[in-house]
XYZ file of C-alpha atoms in Angstrom:
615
model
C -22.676 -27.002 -6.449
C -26.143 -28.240 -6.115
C -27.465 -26.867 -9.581
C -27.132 -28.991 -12.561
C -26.496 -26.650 -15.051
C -22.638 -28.329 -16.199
C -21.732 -24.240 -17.160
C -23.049 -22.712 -14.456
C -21.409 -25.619 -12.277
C -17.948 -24.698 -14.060
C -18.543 -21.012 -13.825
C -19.309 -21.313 -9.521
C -16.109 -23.398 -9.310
C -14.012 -21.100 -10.998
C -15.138 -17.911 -9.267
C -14.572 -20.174 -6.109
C -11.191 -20.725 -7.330
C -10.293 -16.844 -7.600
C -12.091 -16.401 -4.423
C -9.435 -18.540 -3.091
C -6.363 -17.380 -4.460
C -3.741 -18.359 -6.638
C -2.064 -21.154 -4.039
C -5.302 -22.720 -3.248
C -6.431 -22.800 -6.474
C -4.036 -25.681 -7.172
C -5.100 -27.487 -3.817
C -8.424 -27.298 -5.829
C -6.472 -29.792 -8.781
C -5.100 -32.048 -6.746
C -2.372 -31.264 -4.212
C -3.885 -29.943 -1.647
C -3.103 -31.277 2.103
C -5.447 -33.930 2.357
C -4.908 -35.774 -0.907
C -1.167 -35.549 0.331
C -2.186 -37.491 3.150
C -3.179 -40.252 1.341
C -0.208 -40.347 -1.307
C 2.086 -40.245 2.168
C 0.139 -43.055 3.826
C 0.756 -45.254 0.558
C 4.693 -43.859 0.374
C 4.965 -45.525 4.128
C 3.537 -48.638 3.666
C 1.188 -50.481 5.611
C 3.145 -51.585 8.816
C 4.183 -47.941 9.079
C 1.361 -46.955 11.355
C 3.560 -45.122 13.677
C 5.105 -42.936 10.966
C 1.806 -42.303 9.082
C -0.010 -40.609 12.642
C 3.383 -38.519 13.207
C 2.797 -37.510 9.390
C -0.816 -36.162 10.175
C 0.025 -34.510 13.728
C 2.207 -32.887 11.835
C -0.192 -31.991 8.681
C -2.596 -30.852 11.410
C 0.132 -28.164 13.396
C 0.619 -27.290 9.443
C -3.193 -26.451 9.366
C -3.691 -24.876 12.850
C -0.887 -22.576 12.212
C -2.181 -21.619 8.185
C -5.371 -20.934 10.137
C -3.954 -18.976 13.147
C -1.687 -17.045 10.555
C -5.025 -16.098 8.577
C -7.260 -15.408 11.329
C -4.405 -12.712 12.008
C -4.002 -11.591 8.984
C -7.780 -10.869 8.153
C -8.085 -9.380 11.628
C -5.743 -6.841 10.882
C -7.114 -5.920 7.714
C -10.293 -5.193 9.427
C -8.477 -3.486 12.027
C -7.245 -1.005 9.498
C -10.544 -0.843 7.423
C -11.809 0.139 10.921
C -9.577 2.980 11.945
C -9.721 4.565 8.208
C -13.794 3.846 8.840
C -13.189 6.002 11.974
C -11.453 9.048 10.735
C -13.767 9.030 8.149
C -16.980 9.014 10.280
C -15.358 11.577 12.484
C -14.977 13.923 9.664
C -18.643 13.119 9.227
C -19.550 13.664 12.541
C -17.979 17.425 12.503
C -19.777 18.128 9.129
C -22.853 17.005 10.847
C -22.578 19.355 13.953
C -21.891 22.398 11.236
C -25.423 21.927 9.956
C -23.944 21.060 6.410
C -26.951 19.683 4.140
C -26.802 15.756 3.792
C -26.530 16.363 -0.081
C -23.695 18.078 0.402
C -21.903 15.745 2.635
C -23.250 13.042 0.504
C -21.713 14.860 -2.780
C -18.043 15.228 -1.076
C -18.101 11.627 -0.187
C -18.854 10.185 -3.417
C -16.201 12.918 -5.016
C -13.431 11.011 -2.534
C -14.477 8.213 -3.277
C -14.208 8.880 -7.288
C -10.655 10.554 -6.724
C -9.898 7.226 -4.372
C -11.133 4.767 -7.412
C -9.492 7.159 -10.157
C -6.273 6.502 -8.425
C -5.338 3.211 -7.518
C -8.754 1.790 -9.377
C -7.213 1.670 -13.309
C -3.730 0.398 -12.146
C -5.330 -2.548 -9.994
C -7.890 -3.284 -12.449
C -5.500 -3.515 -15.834
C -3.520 -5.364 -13.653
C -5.977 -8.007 -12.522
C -7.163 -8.172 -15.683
C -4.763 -8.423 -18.467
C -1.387 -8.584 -16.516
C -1.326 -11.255 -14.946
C -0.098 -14.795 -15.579
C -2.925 -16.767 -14.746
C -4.874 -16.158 -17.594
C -3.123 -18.384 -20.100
C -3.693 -20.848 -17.117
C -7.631 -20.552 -16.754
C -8.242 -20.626 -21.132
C -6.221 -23.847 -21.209
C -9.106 -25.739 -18.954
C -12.659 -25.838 -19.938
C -14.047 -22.189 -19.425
C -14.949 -20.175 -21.969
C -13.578 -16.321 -22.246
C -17.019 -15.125 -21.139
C -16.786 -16.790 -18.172
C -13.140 -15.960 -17.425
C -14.029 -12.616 -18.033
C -17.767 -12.117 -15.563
C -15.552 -14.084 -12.970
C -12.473 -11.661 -13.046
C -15.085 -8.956 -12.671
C -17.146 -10.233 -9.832
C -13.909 -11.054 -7.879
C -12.082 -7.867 -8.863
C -15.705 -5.826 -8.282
C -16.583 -7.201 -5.344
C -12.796 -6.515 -3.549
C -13.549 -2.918 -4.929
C -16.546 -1.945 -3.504
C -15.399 -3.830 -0.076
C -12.622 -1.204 -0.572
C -14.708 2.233 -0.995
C -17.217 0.551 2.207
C -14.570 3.580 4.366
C -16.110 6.390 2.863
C -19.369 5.361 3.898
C -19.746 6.703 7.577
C -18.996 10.372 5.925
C -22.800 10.218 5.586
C -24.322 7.992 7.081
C -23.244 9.013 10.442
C -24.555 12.898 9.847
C -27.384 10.954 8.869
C -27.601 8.902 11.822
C -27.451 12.057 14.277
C -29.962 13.411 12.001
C -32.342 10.289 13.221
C -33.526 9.136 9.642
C -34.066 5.642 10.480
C -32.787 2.326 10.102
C -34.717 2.012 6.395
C -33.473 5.369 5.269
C -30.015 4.525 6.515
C -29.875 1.091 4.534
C -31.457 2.678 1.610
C -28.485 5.544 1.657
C -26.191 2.952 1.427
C -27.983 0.828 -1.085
C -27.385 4.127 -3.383
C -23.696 4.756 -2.254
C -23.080 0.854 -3.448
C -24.472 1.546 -7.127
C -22.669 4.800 -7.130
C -19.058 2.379 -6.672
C -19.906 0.007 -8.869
C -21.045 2.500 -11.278
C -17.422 3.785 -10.863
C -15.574 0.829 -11.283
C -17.651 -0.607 -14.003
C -16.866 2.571 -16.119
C -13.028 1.995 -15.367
C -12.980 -1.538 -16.486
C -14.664 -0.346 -19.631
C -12.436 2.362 -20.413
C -9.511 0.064 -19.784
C -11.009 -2.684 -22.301
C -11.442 -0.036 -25.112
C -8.027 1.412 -24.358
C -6.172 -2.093 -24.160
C -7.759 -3.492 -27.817
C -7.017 0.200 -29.921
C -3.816 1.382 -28.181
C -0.757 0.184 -27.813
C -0.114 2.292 -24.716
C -1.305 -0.192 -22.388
C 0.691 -3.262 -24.145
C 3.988 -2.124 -22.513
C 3.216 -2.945 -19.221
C 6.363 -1.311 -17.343
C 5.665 1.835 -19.396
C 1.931 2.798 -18.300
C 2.449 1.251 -14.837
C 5.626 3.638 -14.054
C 3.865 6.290 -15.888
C 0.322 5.731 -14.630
C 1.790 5.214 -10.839
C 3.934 8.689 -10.842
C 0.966 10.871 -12.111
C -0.867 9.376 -9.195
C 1.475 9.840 -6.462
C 1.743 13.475 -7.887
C -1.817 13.781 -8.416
C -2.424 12.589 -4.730
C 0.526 14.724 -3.234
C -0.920 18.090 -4.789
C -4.237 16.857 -3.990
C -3.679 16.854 -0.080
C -1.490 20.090 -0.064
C -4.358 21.800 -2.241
C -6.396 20.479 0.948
C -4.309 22.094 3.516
C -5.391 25.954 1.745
C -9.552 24.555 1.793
C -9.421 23.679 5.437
C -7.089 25.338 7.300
C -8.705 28.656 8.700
C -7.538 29.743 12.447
C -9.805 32.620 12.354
C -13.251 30.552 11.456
C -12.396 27.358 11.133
C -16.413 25.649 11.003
C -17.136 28.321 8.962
C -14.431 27.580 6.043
C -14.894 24.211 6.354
C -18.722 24.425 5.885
C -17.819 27.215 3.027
C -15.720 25.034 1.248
C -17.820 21.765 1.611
C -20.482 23.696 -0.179
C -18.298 25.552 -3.049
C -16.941 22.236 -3.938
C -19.963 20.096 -4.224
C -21.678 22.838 -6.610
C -18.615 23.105 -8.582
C -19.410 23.079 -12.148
C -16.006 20.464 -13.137
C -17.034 18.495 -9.702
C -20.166 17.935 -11.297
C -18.707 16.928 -14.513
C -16.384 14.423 -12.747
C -19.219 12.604 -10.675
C -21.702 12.676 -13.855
C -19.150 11.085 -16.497
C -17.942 8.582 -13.882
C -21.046 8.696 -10.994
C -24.003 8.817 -12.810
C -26.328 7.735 -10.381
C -25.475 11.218 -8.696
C -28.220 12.504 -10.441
C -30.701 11.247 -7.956
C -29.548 12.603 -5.276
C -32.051 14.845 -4.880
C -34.497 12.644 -5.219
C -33.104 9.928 -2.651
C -32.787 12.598 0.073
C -35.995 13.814 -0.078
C -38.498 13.593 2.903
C -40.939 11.207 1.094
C -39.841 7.533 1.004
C -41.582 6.975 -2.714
C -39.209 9.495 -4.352
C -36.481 7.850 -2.449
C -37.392 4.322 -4.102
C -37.493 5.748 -7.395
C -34.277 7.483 -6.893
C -33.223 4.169 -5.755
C -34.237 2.357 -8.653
C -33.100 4.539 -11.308
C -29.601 4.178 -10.073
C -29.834 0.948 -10.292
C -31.498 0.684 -13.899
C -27.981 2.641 -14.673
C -25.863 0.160 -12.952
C -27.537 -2.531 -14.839
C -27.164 -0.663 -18.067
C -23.455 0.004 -17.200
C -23.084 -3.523 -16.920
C -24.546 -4.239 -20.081
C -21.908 -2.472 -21.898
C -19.067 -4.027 -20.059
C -20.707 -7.649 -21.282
C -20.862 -6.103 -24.586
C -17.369 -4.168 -24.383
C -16.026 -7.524 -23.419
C -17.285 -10.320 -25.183
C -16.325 -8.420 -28.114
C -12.501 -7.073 -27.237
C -11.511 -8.508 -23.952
C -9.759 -12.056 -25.363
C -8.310 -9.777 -28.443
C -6.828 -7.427 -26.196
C -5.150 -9.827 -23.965
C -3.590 -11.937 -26.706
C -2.054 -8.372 -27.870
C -0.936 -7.949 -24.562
C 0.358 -11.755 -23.771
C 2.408 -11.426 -27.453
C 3.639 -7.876 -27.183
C 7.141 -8.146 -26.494
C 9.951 -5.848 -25.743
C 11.062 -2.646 -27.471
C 13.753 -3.099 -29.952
C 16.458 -1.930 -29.089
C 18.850 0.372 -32.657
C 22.032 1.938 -30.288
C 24.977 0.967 -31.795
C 27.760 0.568 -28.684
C 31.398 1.207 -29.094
C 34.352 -0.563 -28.397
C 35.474 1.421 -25.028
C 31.202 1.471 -24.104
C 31.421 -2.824 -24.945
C 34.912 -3.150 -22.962
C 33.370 -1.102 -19.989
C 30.202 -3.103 -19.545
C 32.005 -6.488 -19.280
C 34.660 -5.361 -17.288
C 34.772 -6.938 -13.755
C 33.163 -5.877 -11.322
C 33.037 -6.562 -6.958
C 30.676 -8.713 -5.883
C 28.638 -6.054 -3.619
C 28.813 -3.343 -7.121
C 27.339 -5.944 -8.546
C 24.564 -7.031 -6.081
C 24.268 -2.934 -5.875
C 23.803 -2.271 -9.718
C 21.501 -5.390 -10.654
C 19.263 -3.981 -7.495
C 19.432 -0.613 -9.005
C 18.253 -1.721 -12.325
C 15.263 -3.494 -11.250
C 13.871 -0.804 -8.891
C 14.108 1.656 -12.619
C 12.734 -1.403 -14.893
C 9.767 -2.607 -12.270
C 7.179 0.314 -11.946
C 5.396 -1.079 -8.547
C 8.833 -1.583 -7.459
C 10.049 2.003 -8.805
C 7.176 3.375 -6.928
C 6.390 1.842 -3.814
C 9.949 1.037 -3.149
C 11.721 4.450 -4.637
C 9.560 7.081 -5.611
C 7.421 6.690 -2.113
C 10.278 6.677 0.718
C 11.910 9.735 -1.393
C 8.356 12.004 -1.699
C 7.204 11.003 1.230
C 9.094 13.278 4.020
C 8.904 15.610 1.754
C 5.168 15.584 1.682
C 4.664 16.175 5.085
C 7.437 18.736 5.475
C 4.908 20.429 2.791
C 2.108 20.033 4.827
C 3.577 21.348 7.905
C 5.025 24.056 5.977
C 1.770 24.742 4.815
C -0.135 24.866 7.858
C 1.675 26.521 10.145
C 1.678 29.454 7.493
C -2.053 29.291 7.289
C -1.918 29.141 11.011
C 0.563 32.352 11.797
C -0.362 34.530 8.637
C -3.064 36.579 10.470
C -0.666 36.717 13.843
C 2.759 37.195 12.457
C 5.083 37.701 9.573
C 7.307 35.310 8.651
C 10.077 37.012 10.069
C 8.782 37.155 13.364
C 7.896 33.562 13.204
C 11.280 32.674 12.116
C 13.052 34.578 14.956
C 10.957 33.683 17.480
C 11.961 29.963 16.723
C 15.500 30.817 16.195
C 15.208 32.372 19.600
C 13.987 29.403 21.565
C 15.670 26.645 19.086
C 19.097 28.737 19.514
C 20.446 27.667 22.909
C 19.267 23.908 22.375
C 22.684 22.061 23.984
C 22.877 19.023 25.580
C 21.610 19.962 28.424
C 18.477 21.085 27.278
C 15.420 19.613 28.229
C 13.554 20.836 24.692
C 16.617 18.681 22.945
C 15.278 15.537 25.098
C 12.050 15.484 23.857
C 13.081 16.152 19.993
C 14.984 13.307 20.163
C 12.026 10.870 21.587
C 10.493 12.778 18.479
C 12.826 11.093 16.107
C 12.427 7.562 17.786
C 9.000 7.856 17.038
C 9.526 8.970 13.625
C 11.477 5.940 13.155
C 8.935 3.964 14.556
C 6.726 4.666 12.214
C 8.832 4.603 9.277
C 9.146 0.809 9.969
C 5.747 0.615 8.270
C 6.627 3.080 5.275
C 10.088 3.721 4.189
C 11.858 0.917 6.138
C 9.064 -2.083 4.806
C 10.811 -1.960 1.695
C 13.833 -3.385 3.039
C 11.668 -6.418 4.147
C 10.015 -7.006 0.805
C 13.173 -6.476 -1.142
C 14.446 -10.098 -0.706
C 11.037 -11.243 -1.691
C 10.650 -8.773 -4.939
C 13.442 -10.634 -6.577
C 10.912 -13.904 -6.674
C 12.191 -16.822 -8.226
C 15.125 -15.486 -9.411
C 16.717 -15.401 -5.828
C 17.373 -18.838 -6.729
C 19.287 -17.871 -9.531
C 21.588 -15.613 -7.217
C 22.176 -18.763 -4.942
C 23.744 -20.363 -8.044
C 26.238 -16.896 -8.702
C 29.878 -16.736 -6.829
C 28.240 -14.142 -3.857
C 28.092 -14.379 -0.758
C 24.806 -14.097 1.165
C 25.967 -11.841 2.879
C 27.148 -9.376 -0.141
C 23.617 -10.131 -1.351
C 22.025 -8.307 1.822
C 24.334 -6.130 2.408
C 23.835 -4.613 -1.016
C 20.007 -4.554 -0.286
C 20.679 -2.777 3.193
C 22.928 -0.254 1.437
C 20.611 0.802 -1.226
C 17.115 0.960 0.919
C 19.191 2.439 3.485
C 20.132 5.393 1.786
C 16.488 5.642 -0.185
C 14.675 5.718 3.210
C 17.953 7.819 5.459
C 18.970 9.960 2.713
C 16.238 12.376 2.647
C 15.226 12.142 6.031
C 18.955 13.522 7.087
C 18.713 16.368 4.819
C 15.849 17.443 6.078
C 17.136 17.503 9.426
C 20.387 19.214 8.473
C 18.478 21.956 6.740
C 15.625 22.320 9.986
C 18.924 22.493 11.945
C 20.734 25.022 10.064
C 17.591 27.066 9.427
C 16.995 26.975 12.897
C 20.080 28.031 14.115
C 20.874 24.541 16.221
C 24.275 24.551 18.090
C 26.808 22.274 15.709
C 26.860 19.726 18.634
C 23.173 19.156 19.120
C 22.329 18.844 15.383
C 25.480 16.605 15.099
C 23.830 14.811 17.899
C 20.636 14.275 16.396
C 21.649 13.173 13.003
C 23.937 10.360 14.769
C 20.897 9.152 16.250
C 19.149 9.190 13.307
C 21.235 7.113 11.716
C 21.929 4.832 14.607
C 18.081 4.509 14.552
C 17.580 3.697 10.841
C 20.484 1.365 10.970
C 19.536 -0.477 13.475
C 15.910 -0.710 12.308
C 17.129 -1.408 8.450
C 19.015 -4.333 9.314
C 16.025 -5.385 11.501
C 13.982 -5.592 8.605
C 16.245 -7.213 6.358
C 16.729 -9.607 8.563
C 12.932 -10.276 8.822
C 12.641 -10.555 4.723
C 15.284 -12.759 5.314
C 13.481 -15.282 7.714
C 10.434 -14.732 5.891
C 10.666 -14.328 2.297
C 7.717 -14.793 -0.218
C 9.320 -16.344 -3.176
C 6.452 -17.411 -5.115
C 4.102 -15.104 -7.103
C 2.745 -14.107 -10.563
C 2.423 -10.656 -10.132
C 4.359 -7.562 -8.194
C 1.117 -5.953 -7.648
C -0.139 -9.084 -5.613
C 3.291 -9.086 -3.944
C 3.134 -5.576 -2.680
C -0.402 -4.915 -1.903
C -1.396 -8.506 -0.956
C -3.212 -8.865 2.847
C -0.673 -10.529 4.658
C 1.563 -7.269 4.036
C -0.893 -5.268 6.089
C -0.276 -7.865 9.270
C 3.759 -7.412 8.530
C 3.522 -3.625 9.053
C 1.496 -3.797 11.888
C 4.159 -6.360 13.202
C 7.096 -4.076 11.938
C 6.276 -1.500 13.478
C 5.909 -3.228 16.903
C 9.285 -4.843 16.727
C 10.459 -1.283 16.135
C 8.487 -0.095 18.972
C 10.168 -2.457 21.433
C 13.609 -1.762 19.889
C 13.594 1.764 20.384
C 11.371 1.534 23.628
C 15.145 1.356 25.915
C 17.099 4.601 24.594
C 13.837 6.238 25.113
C 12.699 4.882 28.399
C 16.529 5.953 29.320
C 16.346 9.573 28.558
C 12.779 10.003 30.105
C 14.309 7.934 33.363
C 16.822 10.297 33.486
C 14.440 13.080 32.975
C 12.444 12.063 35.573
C 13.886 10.428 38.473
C 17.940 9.809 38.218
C 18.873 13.432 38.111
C 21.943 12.678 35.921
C 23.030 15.354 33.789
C 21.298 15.318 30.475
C 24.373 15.418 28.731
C 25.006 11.974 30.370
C 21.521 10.560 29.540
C 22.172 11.340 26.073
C 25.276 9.217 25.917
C 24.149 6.244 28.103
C 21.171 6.311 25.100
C 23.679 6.570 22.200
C 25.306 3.693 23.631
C 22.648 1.254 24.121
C 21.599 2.303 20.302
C 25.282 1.462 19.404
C 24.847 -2.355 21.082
C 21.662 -2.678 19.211
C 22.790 -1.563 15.836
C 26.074 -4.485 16.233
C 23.419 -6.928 17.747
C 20.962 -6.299 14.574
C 24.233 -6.257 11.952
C 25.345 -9.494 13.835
C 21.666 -11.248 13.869
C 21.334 -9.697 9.876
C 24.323 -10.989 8.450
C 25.067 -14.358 10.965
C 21.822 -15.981 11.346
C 19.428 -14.632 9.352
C 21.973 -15.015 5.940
C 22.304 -18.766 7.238
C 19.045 -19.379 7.096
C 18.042 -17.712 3.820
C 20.942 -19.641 2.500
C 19.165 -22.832 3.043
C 16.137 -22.040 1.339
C 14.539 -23.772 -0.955
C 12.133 -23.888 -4.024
């Protein structure tokens, strides 16, 4: 740094450092690639000039690579900021064409964007900043607490707001059709930024004071498994509760214009945004014609941003080191069951290698809340979520036009005589390949991270009497089932509701499984060739970048997997004039060659190289 402050000169390099992440961080001490070069160079001796330049092509395919592999991964991050940007400036868009007042639209964006912060904002941001392992780490070199501490918070802050950037077209592109003006436009966002970090400097607060005076948050696995389900709950009901707002076949711009309106004048809407959004208050004022009033709206909100921040300084510098020394020395819960003889004789009986693998998996997706959440809770509430939503709107949809009755057997009636030979039972079953599909980027992306979840400790297995195969074959069983499980009841309920013919639902729920065999083992088998060993933190683990590139890439591999059965029964469809019947088999077939070639690829090369891995 060019200033020669030594603090501020310590304080830039460590916010650098976080910038950077965890791995670079100790490049940044001493071991990163070019000091290695040197170090190598001396290892090889002076005559060894050959050696040394093979060293640094080498080094330098190393680089190219860590840079092509980035340049892809932050591409596809934008890429999916850009498509949620999208559907949210579409929604926009429509609100705009309805005439719905700016405040309005304004007021429903910054109440998703509260909900959005309420829900994954306190689990990221207690996890960031007391959880984590690198604390410990950053106190034992030369930086104060304070600086730890406005470091963690510009880093943490500033990937925050970057976040809650989607909800921004909701009204600025209204605004835009509206033809404010570029000034207006920046100044509208100017407001919507203070508004966020109003919201997450309130959160970090809240999470200080609760950290230092309870010992709720000091038991990690306990608030994040609590904290997580209420969430997913929270969220589930929220965008069912949605569904019964939105969903109006007779006026459809009317309800939605209705309901925008009823829920930004809400009186407990208004409470929300003013105990976490204060800034709201001017909202009047900075979407008023005159461009004085709008300045003054401007700067008020940001007078309360700066007095928000004030507190946190305060808040911290006072609590924040207390509170994670509590947390760093709070230990385990004591355990006061007294076992008996047969319970004692039971537990250390022996056991199979694969019950083993099977129960130790079991016991650290209930003991690891990300894991219990993301890994469990999601693939299992998931299908069921949108079985609920399509539940729910095709009531809203058929309430004014039929009873239920009706609209039961009227689908009986046409889902009834569905045989082999159907051409409806064709395209339901291209339906469940691309449900598959994209449950390679849901459900199925578990079974790719489950090698890595077990971190370091995989090393530990290497050392046990299993094979590496019984290790992933364990893994495949239990995701398998978590992500299948559900997914086949549902079918075999739609079926029977429906009144399928035994053969055709028998039919479809072999290629189901087929299909999420096949993909399961595909995925393994990636985790397997790929696994992430090395981290600090499962929250980092599960919701790091690169994760977003592997979905996008899972669910292309999945694509192209399934792309042949498909392309068989639509060729058949089509063109070859085969009996469906026939299709359907000459597809079943090709899945059963892919499901051996994926178990074969799984369990064969993929187990032989995870087996030489190393630390």
């Amino acid at each position: 740094m060019s200033t020669k402050n030594p603090d501020r000169r310590a304080f830039f390099s460590l916010l650098r450092v976080m910038f950077k992440g965890e791995s670079r961080a100790n490049g940044g001490l001493g071991t990163a690639l070019g000091n290695s070069k040197s170090r190598r160079r001396k290892r090889l001796g002076r005559g060894s000039a050959k050696k040394a330049a093979t060293v640094q092509k080498q080094g330098a395919k190393v680089n190219l690579k860590s840079k092509i592999g980035s340049g892809f991964k932050y591409l596809s991050i934008c890429l999916g900021f850009a498509v949620l940007a999208f559907l949210t400036g579409s929604q926009g868009y429509m609100m705009g064409l309805l005439g719905i007042p700016l405040t309005q639209i304004f007021t429903t964006a910054v109440l998703i964007l509260t909900i959005f912060n309420l829900l994954l904002g306190p689990l990221n941001t207690i996890s960031y900043f007391y959880y984590v392992k690198d604390i410990p780490f950053y106190l034992s070199l030369p930086f104060s607490s304070r600086q730890i501490l406005r470091a963690k918070f510009i880093h943490s802050g500033s990937m925050s707001i970057l976040s809650n950037l989607i909800f921004l077209p909701l009204f600025l592109v209204p605004a835009y059709m509206a033809r404010l003006g570029v000034l207006r436009l920046i100044l509208y966002a100017l407001f919507y930024l203070t508004i966020a970090a109003c919201i997450n400097i309130f959160i970090i607060c809240i999470e200080i004071i609760l950290v230092r005076f309870s010992n709720f948050a000091h038991n990690q696995d306990r608030f994040m498994m609590i904290f997580s389900t209420l969430s997913m709950v929270f969220a589930i009901a929220f965008g069912i509760g949605v569904q019964f707002v939105s969903n109006d076949p007779v006026n459809m711009q009317g309800q939605i214009a209705k309901s925008v309106s009823s829920l930004s004048g809400a009186f407990l809407v208004q409470l929300l945004l003013k105990l976490f959004a204060l800034p709201i208050v001017f909202t009047k004022l900075v979407f008023s014609s005159s461009l004085l009033k709008l300045c003054a709206g401007l700067i008020g909100a940001c007078l309360i941003v700066a007095i928000y921040y004030l507190i946190f300084l305060f808040l911290g510098d006072r609590y924040y080191l207390d509170g994670v020394m509590s947390v760093q020395k709070s230990g385990g819960n004591k355990s006061s069951r007294v076992y008996q003889k047969s319970e004692l004789k039971g537990l250390i009986s022996s056991r199979s290698p694969l019950k083993a693998m099977i129960s130790n998996e079991l016991i650290k997706l209930r003991r690891t809340p990300i894991f219990f959440s993301q890994n469990l809770i999601g693939p299992l509430t998931m299908p069921l979520y949108l079985i609920a939503v399509f539940l729910v709107v095709s009531f809203l949809q058929l309430r004014n036009k039929l009873s239920i009755s009706e609209a039961v057997a009227m689908l009986r009636a046409q889902t009834g005589g569905l045989n082999l030979n159907h051409p409806m039972l064709l395209f339901v079953t291209v339906g469940i390949y691309l449900m598959t599909v994209l449950m390679a980027g849901t459900s199925l992306h578990s079974l790719k991270m489950s090698i890595s979840s077990d971190g370091e400790n995989f090393f530990f297995y290497k050392c046990l009497p299993v094979k590496t195969r019984v290790y992933l074959l364990a893994k495949a069983l239990i995701y398998g089932v978590i992500a299948t499980l559900p997914l086949i009841l549902i079918i075999l309920l739609a079926g029977l509701f429906l009144a399928l013919p035994p053969l055709s639902l028998a039919y479809l729920i072999l290629t189901f499984i087929l299909l999420m065999t096949m993909l399961s083992h595909v995925m393994l088998a990636i985790g397997a060739l790929y696994p992430i060993l090395q981290w600090d933190n499962e929250t980092v683990l599960i919701r790091g970048g690169k994760n977003v590139l592997w979905i996008y890439l899972e669910i292309l591999i999945s694509l192209c997997l399934v792309l042949p059965s498909s392309l068989i029964l639509i060729f058949n469809y089509k063109w070859a004039y085969l009996p469906l019947w026939l299709g359907h088999l000459i597809a079943l077939a090709v899945l059963v060659l892919g499901v051996v070639c994926s178990i074969f690829f799984c369990y064969g090369y993929a187990a032989r190289k995870l087996e030489r891995t190393e630390s």
